[in-house]
Short mmCIF file of C-alpha atoms in Angstrom, two decimals:
data_model
loop_
_atom_site.label_atom_id
_atom_site.label_comp_id
_atom_site.label_asym_id
_atom_site.label_seq_id
_atom_site.Cartn_x
_atom_site.Cartn_y
_atom_site.Cartn_z
CA MET X 7 27.42 -106.84 -58.88
CA SER X 8 27.07 -103.13 -58.17
CA ASP X 9 29.44 -101.15 -55.95
CA PRO X 10 27.70 -100.39 -52.60
CA ARG X 11 29.71 -97.21 -52.08
CA PRO X 12 27.90 -93.98 -53.04
CA SER X 13 29.13 -92.53 -56.24
CA THR X 14 30.53 -88.99 -56.34
CA VAL X 15 29.92 -86.69 -59.25
CA GLU X 16 32.81 -84.45 -60.14
CA PRO X 17 31.67 -80.91 -60.97
CA ARG X 18 32.19 -80.05 -64.57
CA PRO X 19 34.11 -76.86 -65.36
CA GLU X 20 31.22 -75.40 -67.30
CA ASP X 21 29.00 -75.61 -64.20
CA GLY X 22 30.90 -72.70 -62.60
CA PRO X 23 31.72 -72.20 -58.91
CA PRO X 24 29.14 -73.27 -56.32
CA PRO X 25 26.75 -70.52 -55.25
CA GLU X 26 27.64 -68.57 -52.11
CA PRO X 27 25.33 -69.03 -49.12
CA VAL X 28 22.73 -66.30 -48.67
CA ILE X 29 23.22 -64.41 -45.40
CA PRO X 30 20.07 -62.62 -44.19
CA GLU X 31 20.33 -58.88 -43.75
CA PRO X 32 20.46 -57.84 -40.08
CA THR X 33 17.33 -56.27 -38.74
CA PRO X 34 17.94 -52.55 -38.30
CA GLY X 35 17.81 -51.46 -34.66
CA PRO X 36 18.34 -48.24 -32.81
CA ALA X 37 21.66 -46.61 -33.59
CA PRO X 38 24.05 -46.62 -30.67
CA GLU X 39 24.34 -43.31 -28.89
CA PRO X 40 27.60 -41.41 -29.36
CA PRO X 41 29.80 -41.22 -26.27
CA VAL X 42 28.74 -38.51 -23.85
CA ARG X 43 31.09 -35.57 -23.45
CA VAL X 44 30.99 -35.56 -19.70
CA GLY X 45 32.70 -32.21 -19.19
CA LEU X 46 30.32 -30.36 -21.49
CA LEU X 47 27.34 -32.22 -20.03
CA LEU X 48 28.24 -31.20 -16.48
CA GLY X 49 28.83 -27.62 -17.59
CA VAL X 50 25.36 -27.45 -19.14
CA LEU X 51 23.79 -28.94 -16.00
CA LEU X 52 25.68 -26.52 -13.76
CA VAL X 53 24.35 -23.46 -15.61
CA ALA X 54 20.84 -24.88 -15.95
CA VAL X 55 20.50 -25.85 -12.28
CA ALA X 56 21.98 -22.56 -11.04
CA THR X 57 19.58 -20.56 -13.22
CA ALA X 58 16.56 -22.64 -12.17
CA VAL X 59 17.34 -22.13 -8.48
CA LEU X 60 18.19 -18.46 -9.05
CA ALA X 61 14.77 -17.94 -10.65
CA ASN X 62 13.19 -18.79 -7.30
CA SER X 63 15.69 -17.32 -4.85
CA MET X 64 15.86 -13.94 -6.62
CA VAL X 65 12.15 -13.30 -6.08
CA LEU X 66 12.72 -12.83 -2.34
CA VAL X 67 14.24 -9.40 -2.99
CA LEU X 68 11.97 -8.50 -5.93
CA VAL X 69 8.58 -9.03 -4.26
CA PRO X 70 8.34 -5.51 -2.76
CA GLU X 71 9.04 -3.88 -6.14
CA ILE X 72 6.59 -6.21 -7.91
CA GLY X 73 3.91 -5.34 -5.36
CA ARG X 74 4.42 -1.59 -5.78
CA ASP X 75 4.40 -1.78 -9.60
CA TYR X 76 1.25 -3.89 -9.79
CA ALA X 77 -0.41 -2.37 -6.70
CA ALA X 78 -1.04 -5.98 -5.65
CA SER X 79 -2.65 -7.04 -2.40
CA PRO X 80 -0.55 -8.97 0.14
CA GLY X 81 -2.50 -12.14 -0.68
CA GLY X 82 -1.90 -11.79 -4.39
CA LEU X 83 1.75 -10.97 -3.81
CA ALA X 84 2.23 -14.13 -1.75
CA TRP X 85 1.31 -16.14 -4.83
CA VAL X 86 4.38 -14.79 -6.64
CA VAL X 87 6.37 -17.27 -4.53
CA THR X 88 3.69 -19.92 -4.03
CA ALA X 89 2.77 -20.28 -7.73
CA PHE X 90 6.33 -21.29 -8.59
CA SER X 91 6.60 -23.70 -5.66
CA LEU X 92 3.33 -25.47 -6.38
CA SER X 93 3.96 -25.98 -10.08
CA PHE X 94 7.52 -27.12 -9.37
CA ALA X 95 6.30 -29.64 -6.78
CA VAL X 96 3.63 -31.06 -9.09
CA ALA X 97 5.89 -31.40 -12.14
CA THR X 98 9.07 -32.76 -10.53
CA PRO X 99 7.96 -36.40 -10.06
CA LEU X 100 6.23 -36.42 -13.47
CA TYR X 101 9.20 -35.47 -15.64
CA GLY X 102 11.17 -38.60 -14.78
CA ARG X 103 8.50 -41.01 -15.97
CA ILE X 104 7.86 -39.02 -19.15
CA ALA X 105 11.60 -39.06 -19.88
CA ASP X 106 11.66 -42.85 -19.44
CA VAL X 107 9.30 -43.01 -22.45
CA PHE X 108 10.34 -40.08 -24.65
CA GLY X 109 14.01 -39.70 -23.73
CA VAL X 110 15.89 -37.22 -21.57
CA ARG X 111 16.92 -34.92 -24.42
CA ARG X 112 13.51 -34.01 -25.70
CA VAL X 113 11.87 -33.69 -22.30
CA PHE X 114 14.76 -31.63 -20.87
CA ALA X 115 14.63 -29.30 -23.88
CA ALA X 116 10.85 -28.98 -23.48
CA GLY X 117 11.36 -27.99 -19.84
CA LEU X 118 13.90 -25.33 -20.83
CA ALA X 119 11.51 -23.95 -23.47
CA ILE X 120 8.68 -23.73 -20.92
CA PHE X 121 11.02 -21.95 -18.50
CA ILE X 122 12.03 -19.38 -21.14
CA VAL X 123 8.40 -18.64 -22.05
CA GLY X 124 7.48 -18.28 -18.36
CA SER X 125 10.43 -15.99 -17.62
CA VAL X 126 9.64 -13.69 -20.54
CA LEU X 127 5.96 -13.60 -19.61
CA ALA X 128 6.73 -12.86 -15.94
CA GLY X 129 9.11 -10.09 -16.98
CA LEU X 130 6.79 -8.40 -19.51
CA ALA X 131 3.37 -9.03 -17.90
CA PRO X 132 1.29 -5.84 -17.61
CA GLY X 133 -0.58 -7.09 -14.56
CA ILE X 134 -0.27 -9.45 -11.60
CA GLY X 135 -2.49 -12.09 -13.23
CA LEU X 136 -0.26 -12.70 -16.25
CA HIS X 137 2.80 -12.41 -14.03
CA LEU X 138 1.51 -15.32 -11.94
CA VAL X 139 0.90 -17.35 -15.11
CA GLY X 140 4.53 -16.71 -15.98
CA ARG X 141 5.62 -17.86 -12.53
CA VAL X 142 3.62 -21.07 -12.93
CA LEU X 143 5.35 -21.74 -16.26
CA GLN X 144 8.72 -20.94 -14.69
CA GLY X 145 8.07 -23.55 -12.01
CA LEU X 146 6.90 -26.14 -14.54
CA GLY X 147 9.99 -25.61 -16.66
CA SER X 148 12.43 -25.45 -13.74
CA ALA X 149 11.21 -28.80 -12.42
CA ALA X 150 12.75 -30.55 -15.42
CA VAL X 151 16.25 -29.34 -14.60
CA PRO X 152 17.17 -31.03 -11.29
CA ALA X 153 15.11 -34.16 -11.98
CA LEU X 154 16.38 -34.86 -15.49
CA GLY X 155 19.84 -33.46 -14.77
CA SER X 156 20.26 -36.17 -12.16
CA VAL X 157 18.90 -38.79 -14.57
CA ALA X 158 21.42 -37.64 -17.19
CA VAL X 159 24.26 -38.07 -14.69
CA ALA X 160 23.02 -41.54 -13.71
CA ARG X 161 22.90 -42.63 -17.36
CA SER X 162 26.18 -41.02 -18.41
CA LEU X 163 28.52 -42.03 -15.61
CA PRO X 164 29.10 -45.55 -14.26
CA PRO X 165 28.57 -46.45 -10.60
CA GLY X 166 31.57 -45.29 -8.65
CA ARG X 167 31.84 -42.02 -10.62
CA ARG X 168 28.32 -40.67 -10.39
CA GLY X 169 28.90 -38.89 -7.10
CA PHE X 170 31.08 -36.30 -8.80
CA GLY X 171 28.32 -35.55 -11.32
CA PHE X 172 25.67 -35.27 -8.62
CA GLY X 173 28.04 -32.97 -6.78
CA ILE X 174 28.13 -30.63 -9.79
CA VAL X 175 24.34 -30.49 -9.68
CA GLY X 176 24.57 -29.62 -5.98
CA THR X 177 27.12 -26.92 -6.80
CA GLY X 178 24.56 -25.36 -9.14
CA VAL X 179 21.98 -25.37 -6.35
CA GLY X 180 24.33 -23.57 -3.97
CA ALA X 181 25.42 -21.08 -6.62
CA GLY X 182 21.80 -20.25 -7.46
CA GLN X 183 20.95 -19.75 -3.81
CA ALA X 184 23.99 -17.57 -3.16
CA LEU X 185 23.82 -15.45 -6.32
CA GLY X 186 20.05 -15.06 -6.66
CA PRO X 187 19.24 -12.33 -4.11
CA PRO X 188 22.32 -10.08 -4.53
CA LEU X 189 22.43 -10.40 -8.33
CA ALA X 190 18.70 -9.73 -8.72
CA GLY X 191 18.95 -6.78 -6.35
CA PHE X 192 21.81 -5.25 -8.35
CA VAL X 193 20.07 -5.75 -11.73
CA ALA X 194 16.73 -4.48 -10.40
CA GLU X 195 18.35 -1.36 -8.98
CA ALA X 196 20.14 -0.66 -12.27
CA ALA X 197 17.43 -1.58 -14.79
CA GLY X 198 14.19 -2.42 -12.95
CA TRP X 199 12.71 -5.56 -11.42
CA ARG X 200 11.61 -7.00 -14.79
CA TRP X 201 15.15 -7.55 -16.05
CA PRO X 202 16.11 -10.36 -13.65
CA PHE X 203 13.29 -12.42 -15.20
CA LEU X 204 14.32 -11.52 -18.75
CA GLY X 205 17.97 -12.16 -17.84
CA ALA X 206 17.09 -15.67 -16.65
CA ALA X 207 15.53 -16.36 -20.07
CA LEU X 208 18.66 -15.05 -21.82
CA LEU X 209 20.89 -17.32 -19.70
CA VAL X 210 18.88 -20.44 -20.55
CA ALA X 211 18.28 -19.70 -24.26
CA PRO X 212 21.71 -21.00 -25.46
CA LEU X 213 21.18 -24.21 -23.48
CA LEU X 214 18.11 -24.91 -25.58
CA VAL X 215 20.49 -25.51 -28.49
CA ILE X 216 23.41 -27.07 -26.60
CA ALA X 217 21.60 -29.42 -24.18
CA PRO X 218 20.06 -31.78 -26.79
CA ARG X 219 23.54 -32.27 -28.28
CA VAL X 220 25.24 -33.33 -25.04
CA LEU X 221 22.56 -35.04 -22.92
CA PRO X 222 22.09 -38.81 -23.18
CA ASP X 223 18.80 -39.87 -24.67
CA GLY X 224 17.99 -43.12 -22.90
CA ARG X 225 14.85 -43.83 -24.89
CA PRO X 226 13.62 -47.44 -25.12
CA ASP X 227 13.93 -49.39 -28.37
CA THR X 228 10.28 -48.76 -29.27
CA PRO X 229 9.29 -45.20 -30.18
CA GLY X 230 7.77 -43.18 -27.36
CA SER X 231 4.02 -42.75 -27.24
CA TRP X 232 1.66 -41.12 -24.81
CA ARG X 233 -0.09 -44.49 -24.62
CA GLN X 234 2.93 -45.74 -22.68
CA VAL X 235 2.46 -43.03 -20.04
CA ASP X 236 -0.07 -43.77 -17.32
CA LEU X 237 -1.84 -40.41 -17.48
CA VAL X 238 -4.34 -41.32 -14.77
CA GLY X 239 -1.55 -42.30 -12.40
CA GLY X 240 0.38 -39.14 -13.26
CA VAL X 241 -2.63 -36.93 -12.54
CA LEU X 242 -3.29 -38.70 -9.24
CA LEU X 243 0.33 -38.36 -8.16
CA GLY X 244 0.67 -34.73 -9.28
CA GLY X 245 -2.63 -33.81 -7.64
CA ALA X 246 -1.63 -35.44 -4.36
CA VAL X 247 1.70 -33.60 -4.27
CA GLY X 248 0.22 -30.25 -5.33
CA LEU X 249 -2.74 -30.34 -2.94
CA GLY X 250 -0.52 -31.50 -0.10
CA LEU X 251 1.89 -28.62 -0.53
CA PHE X 252 -0.98 -26.16 -1.03
CA GLY X 253 -2.63 -27.31 2.19
CA LEU X 254 0.62 -27.00 4.14
CA THR X 255 1.25 -23.54 2.68
CA ARG X 256 -2.26 -22.40 3.61
CA ALA X 257 -1.82 -23.84 7.10
CA GLN X 258 1.25 -21.65 7.50
CA GLN X 259 -0.68 -18.58 6.32
CA VAL X 260 -4.13 -18.98 7.90
CA GLY X 261 -3.76 -21.92 10.29
CA LEU X 262 -4.51 -25.62 10.04
CA GLY X 263 -8.10 -25.08 11.21
CA ALA X 264 -9.07 -23.26 8.00
CA SER X 265 -11.10 -25.37 5.59
CA THR X 266 -8.74 -24.60 2.72
CA SER X 267 -5.86 -26.01 4.77
CA TRP X 268 -7.20 -29.27 6.15
CA GLY X 269 -9.49 -29.79 3.13
CA ALA X 270 -6.53 -29.72 0.74
CA ILE X 271 -4.52 -32.06 2.97
CA VAL X 272 -7.40 -34.56 3.20
CA ALA X 273 -7.91 -34.40 -0.57
CA ALA X 274 -4.18 -35.01 -1.08
CA ALA X 275 -4.36 -38.09 1.15
CA VAL X 276 -7.34 -39.43 -0.81
CA LEU X 277 -5.53 -38.94 -4.11
CA ALA X 278 -2.42 -40.62 -2.71
CA VAL X 279 -4.47 -43.68 -1.69
CA GLY X 280 -6.13 -43.69 -5.11
CA PHE X 281 -2.72 -43.53 -6.79
CA THR X 282 -1.46 -46.50 -4.76
CA LEU X 283 -4.50 -48.59 -5.69
CA TRP X 284 -4.41 -47.56 -9.34
CA ILE X 285 -0.79 -48.49 -10.05
CA ARG X 286 -1.47 -52.00 -8.72
CA ARG X 287 -4.24 -52.54 -11.26
CA THR X 288 -3.05 -50.90 -14.48
CA PRO X 289 -0.75 -52.87 -16.83
CA GLN X 290 1.68 -49.99 -17.41
CA PRO X 291 1.70 -48.06 -14.11
CA PHE X 292 3.18 -44.60 -13.76
CA VAL X 293 5.36 -45.97 -10.96
CA PRO X 294 6.17 -49.69 -10.76
CA PRO X 295 4.63 -50.91 -7.48
CA ALA X 296 7.78 -52.90 -6.70
CA LEU X 297 9.71 -49.61 -6.55
CA LEU X 298 7.55 -48.38 -3.67
CA THR X 299 8.42 -51.48 -1.64
CA HIS X 300 12.11 -51.59 -2.54
CA GLY X 301 13.87 -51.08 0.80
CA PRO X 302 17.00 -49.10 -0.25
CA PHE X 303 14.98 -46.78 -2.47
CA VAL X 304 12.26 -46.11 0.11
CA THR X 305 14.90 -45.52 2.79
CA ALA X 306 16.74 -42.96 0.65
CA VAL X 307 13.49 -41.16 -0.23
CA GLY X 308 12.45 -41.03 3.43
CA ILE X 309 15.84 -39.62 4.47
CA GLY X 310 15.65 -37.02 1.71
CA PHE X 311 12.22 -35.90 2.92
CA LEU X 312 13.36 -35.59 6.54
CA ALA X 313 16.68 -33.96 5.67
CA MET X 314 15.01 -31.27 3.56
CA PHE X 315 12.40 -30.81 6.29
CA GLY X 316 15.24 -29.95 8.65
CA TYR X 317 17.36 -27.92 6.25
CA LEU X 318 14.72 -25.69 4.67
CA GLY X 319 12.88 -25.27 7.96
CA THR X 320 16.12 -24.05 9.55
CA ILE X 321 17.02 -21.75 6.66
CA LEU X 322 13.58 -20.13 6.85
CA LEU X 323 13.72 -19.71 10.63
CA VAL X 324 17.15 -18.04 10.71
CA PRO X 325 16.24 -14.91 8.66
CA LEU X 326 13.04 -14.46 10.67
CA LEU X 327 15.05 -14.80 13.86
CA VAL X 328 17.73 -12.24 13.00
CA ALA X 329 15.18 -9.84 11.51
CA THR X 330 12.71 -9.85 14.41
CA VAL X 331 14.97 -10.52 17.42
CA ASN X 332 18.35 -9.13 16.30
CA ARG X 333 16.67 -6.28 14.33
CA LEU X 334 18.84 -6.70 11.24
CA GLY X 335 18.00 -5.09 7.89
CA VAL X 336 17.35 -6.94 4.65
CA GLY X 337 20.95 -6.63 3.43
CA GLN X 338 22.35 -7.84 6.74
CA VAL X 339 19.97 -10.82 6.75
CA GLY X 340 21.30 -11.80 3.34
CA LEU X 341 24.86 -11.66 4.68
CA VAL X 342 23.91 -13.99 7.55
CA LEU X 343 22.64 -16.59 5.04
CA LEU X 344 25.43 -16.15 2.49
CA PRO X 345 28.04 -18.44 4.16
CA GLY X 346 25.69 -21.42 4.01
CA ALA X 347 24.99 -21.00 0.28
CA VAL X 348 28.71 -20.58 -0.41
CA ALA X 349 29.44 -23.79 1.51
CA VAL X 350 26.94 -25.70 -0.64
CA ALA X 351 28.47 -24.34 -3.83
CA LEU X 352 32.06 -25.12 -2.79
CA LEU X 353 31.65 -28.51 -1.16
CA SER X 354 28.93 -30.37 -3.10
CA SER X 355 31.32 -31.64 -5.76
CA LEU X 356 33.82 -32.83 -3.15
CA ALA X 357 31.10 -34.60 -1.17
CA GLY X 358 29.94 -36.36 -4.33
CA ARG X 359 33.43 -37.65 -5.07
CA LEU X 360 33.84 -38.81 -1.47
CA SER X 361 30.56 -40.73 -1.68
CA ASP X 362 31.99 -42.66 -4.63
CA ARG X 363 34.92 -43.66 -2.43
CA PHE X 364 33.38 -44.15 1.01
CA GLY X 365 29.75 -44.89 0.14
CA PRO X 366 26.55 -42.97 0.92
CA ARG X 367 25.98 -44.30 4.44
CA THR X 368 29.09 -42.67 5.89
CA LEU X 369 28.65 -39.31 4.15
CA VAL X 370 24.89 -38.96 4.71
CA GLY X 371 25.23 -39.95 8.36
CA LEU X 372 28.01 -37.39 8.81
CA GLY X 373 25.98 -34.66 7.10
CA LEU X 374 22.88 -35.33 9.19
CA THR X 375 24.98 -35.30 12.36
CA LEU X 376 26.51 -31.95 11.38
CA LEU X 377 23.05 -30.56 10.65
CA LEU X 378 21.80 -31.79 14.03
CA LEU X 379 24.78 -30.13 15.74
CA ALA X 380 24.11 -26.86 13.89
CA VAL X 381 20.40 -26.90 14.74
CA ALA X 382 21.09 -27.62 18.42
CA THR X 383 23.57 -24.72 18.49
CA LEU X 384 21.06 -22.39 16.84
CA SER X 385 18.40 -23.42 19.34
CA SER X 386 20.72 -22.64 22.25
CA ALA X 387 22.03 -19.38 20.74
CA ALA X 388 18.73 -18.03 19.32
CA GLY X 389 18.63 -14.28 19.91
CA GLY X 390 22.39 -14.11 20.47
CA SER X 391 25.19 -12.78 18.31
CA ALA X 392 24.34 -12.51 14.62
CA VAL X 393 27.99 -13.27 13.80
CA LEU X 394 27.71 -16.59 15.64
CA LEU X 395 24.45 -17.39 13.85
CA SER X 396 26.09 -16.62 10.51
CA ALA X 397 28.95 -19.00 11.33
CA VAL X 398 26.44 -21.72 12.19
CA THR X 399 24.65 -21.24 8.86
CA PHE X 400 27.98 -22.10 7.22
CA LEU X 401 27.88 -25.40 9.11
CA VAL X 402 24.31 -25.89 7.87
CA GLY X 403 25.55 -25.46 4.30
CA VAL X 404 28.39 -27.93 4.87
CA ALA X 405 25.83 -30.41 6.17
CA LEU X 406 23.53 -30.01 3.15
CA ALA X 407 26.43 -30.48 0.73
CA THR X 408 27.45 -33.64 2.59
CA ILE X 409 23.91 -35.02 2.43
CA THR X 410 22.48 -34.27 -1.01
CA SER X 411 25.05 -35.61 -3.49
CA PRO X 412 25.70 -38.90 -1.63
CA LEU X 413 21.99 -39.43 -1.06
CA ILE X 414 20.99 -39.08 -4.69
CA ASN X 415 23.95 -41.32 -5.51
CA ALA X 416 22.30 -43.94 -3.31
CA VAL X 417 18.97 -43.45 -5.10
CA ALA X 418 20.58 -43.88 -8.53
CA ALA X 419 22.22 -47.10 -7.35
CA ALA X 420 18.97 -48.44 -5.88
CA VAL X 421 16.71 -48.12 -8.94
CA PRO X 422 17.11 -50.20 -12.13
CA ASP X 423 18.22 -48.32 -15.24
CA GLU X 424 14.88 -48.64 -17.00
CA HIS X 425 13.16 -46.87 -14.10
CA ALA X 426 15.90 -44.31 -13.36
CA GLY X 427 13.76 -41.41 -14.53
CA VAL X 428 10.71 -42.11 -12.44
CA GLY X 429 12.80 -43.18 -9.43
CA ILE X 430 14.93 -40.04 -9.34
CA GLY X 431 11.86 -37.92 -10.11
CA LEU X 432 10.02 -39.39 -7.11
CA TYR X 433 13.05 -38.73 -4.92
CA GLN X 434 13.32 -35.12 -6.07
CA GLY X 435 9.59 -34.63 -5.47
CA ALA X 436 9.83 -36.05 -1.95
CA PHE X 437 12.90 -33.90 -1.30
CA PHE X 438 11.05 -30.73 -2.31
CA LEU X 439 7.88 -31.76 -0.48
CA GLY X 440 9.92 -32.31 2.68
CA GLY X 441 11.11 -28.72 2.49
CA GLY X 442 7.57 -27.42 2.08
CA THR X 443 6.34 -29.57 4.95
CA GLY X 444 9.15 -28.36 7.21
CA ALA X 445 8.41 -24.72 6.44
CA ALA X 446 4.70 -25.15 7.15
CA VAL X 447 5.06 -27.25 10.32
CA LEU X 448 7.73 -25.02 11.83
CA GLY X 449 5.77 -21.90 10.94
CA THR X 450 2.82 -23.35 12.87
CA VAL X 451 5.03 -24.25 15.85
CA LEU X 452 6.56 -20.78 15.81
CA ALA X 453 3.15 -19.11 15.80
CA ALA X 454 1.85 -21.33 18.60
CA ARG X 455 4.88 -20.76 20.82
CA THR X 456 4.85 -17.00 20.16
CA THR X 457 1.27 -16.68 21.42
CA GLY X 458 1.92 -19.10 24.28
CA GLY X 459 4.42 -16.81 25.95
CA ALA X 460 6.08 -19.59 27.98
CA GLY X 461 9.81 -20.08 28.48
CA SER X 462 12.02 -22.04 26.13
CA TRP X 463 11.95 -25.84 26.05
CA ASN X 464 15.73 -25.82 25.65
CA PRO X 465 17.40 -25.58 29.09
CA LEU X 466 20.55 -24.16 27.44
CA HIS X 467 18.67 -21.22 25.94
CA ASP X 468 18.25 -18.01 27.87
CA GLY X 469 16.91 -14.67 26.73
CA ALA X 470 14.95 -13.55 23.67
CA GLY X 471 13.97 -15.80 20.81
CA ALA X 472 12.39 -18.62 22.84
CA PRO X 473 9.78 -19.51 20.14
CA PHE X 474 12.57 -19.89 17.56
CA SER X 475 14.56 -22.02 19.97
CA ASP X 476 11.57 -24.32 20.45
CA ALA X 477 10.89 -24.64 16.70
CA LEU X 478 14.52 -25.59 16.14
CA LEU X 479 14.19 -28.33 18.77
CA VAL X 480 11.42 -29.81 16.63
CA VAL X 481 13.90 -29.86 13.72
CA ALA X 482 16.40 -31.63 15.96
CA GLY X 483 13.88 -34.37 16.73
CA VAL X 484 13.21 -34.93 13.02
CA LEU X 485 16.94 -35.16 12.32
CA VAL X 486 17.40 -37.82 15.00
CA VAL X 487 14.93 -40.00 13.09
CA ALA X 488 16.77 -39.30 9.82
CA ILE X 489 20.11 -40.30 11.38
CA ALA X 490 18.61 -43.58 12.56
CA LEU X 491 17.31 -44.28 9.04
CA SER X 492 20.69 -43.47 7.49
CA ARG X 493 22.14 -46.61 9.12
CA ARG X 494 20.13 -48.61 6.59
CA LEU X 495 21.79 -47.02 3.57
CA PRO X 496 24.27 -49.15 1.60
CA HIS X 497 27.98 -48.86 2.27
CA ARG X 498 28.78 -48.71 -1.44
CA THR X 499 27.06 -47.51 -4.60
#
């Protein structure tokens, strides 16, 4: 009878040890990014943002010299400022989406390279035509800096620490605004108006080497391809923004009744509708439709538009006011505006850190309230002491510093990481477009009230400057709406 238990076979010594199990090789994936050197990153962004803003603010004192050198007409000379603004407005919302596909490093470096080429061309151009091409390239390159700088902060710092980084970006904005006119005036007087443009290129050139080494990349696992970018959606969005700002600018220059004004605005509205319909149908939309219906994001974008409407409109009205009513010279006008730019440079970093601690709702609400208080004071004191107006512009700068860093902190917290580029780009585009809209609308109000010849709407205002007082009341009304919206911001980031 056989044994029912299974037999075991002892391994013989000559058989050798049993073979080791085969472990499959791991599939190679993207190498992890090295840790970001935050201090060096913020230093690069500070210089880049300050130079990008300086490239626009410095032109305000260089335009007369450019006009004399080129013998340009007033209309052609106006495009020295407008060409930069239009190209900046068109490119700002586009950079974020492109960086979501190709990575922040490469796109940021491409923007810096375009800026350098534009600055050199604007500085060396023999005629006004090539100079304007250079200004367009400057605007296209500059647009990459604030948009992708903010994306780099959002991807490098965790929630709760991003406010400080956004504050550094705001510090660069204030420094560029404050230093642009006086520095360009000094350089132009010593070496000619072309050297401020060439100097801007020299300042940015080292960053072209340093920035790719310190910025986070943030590319997806799959290699970037233009097929992943919704070019049709990008063209529709860029065209809507560009035509909208062009129409508003023309309305300020020739009136809203001109065909170039209302025609461009209508065309912008058509393109905006087409963009909204397109992104709902295409499989890889330029902007995810869900982002445009995401409450916290839409709220922050709307507040940014209204806040910049009020800030830039006010900052453009004040120099006109003190120049035409107070009869101040160009240098004195610059001194009136200087305290506000200094306040932005000094306080943006602090406001960003405070937003990490107290949340965006508190800081943005406080900043909008301060801006409303400043605007109401300017409306009541229009035509009065220039010293008082200068002190109020400092309060305007404090308000802007208290608004911008916390607000972009709220935007970064509202959008998912994979859409950080396009989300922050859209916010920056709306922010800039709000400023252009404010300048155009308030310019129209100012012109209408100047020809009307009636008394001031503000019962607290008495004396000269009634049209400016009335335009500032319009700003106050816009800010009331922004304050109401700010109550919907989150308490924490």
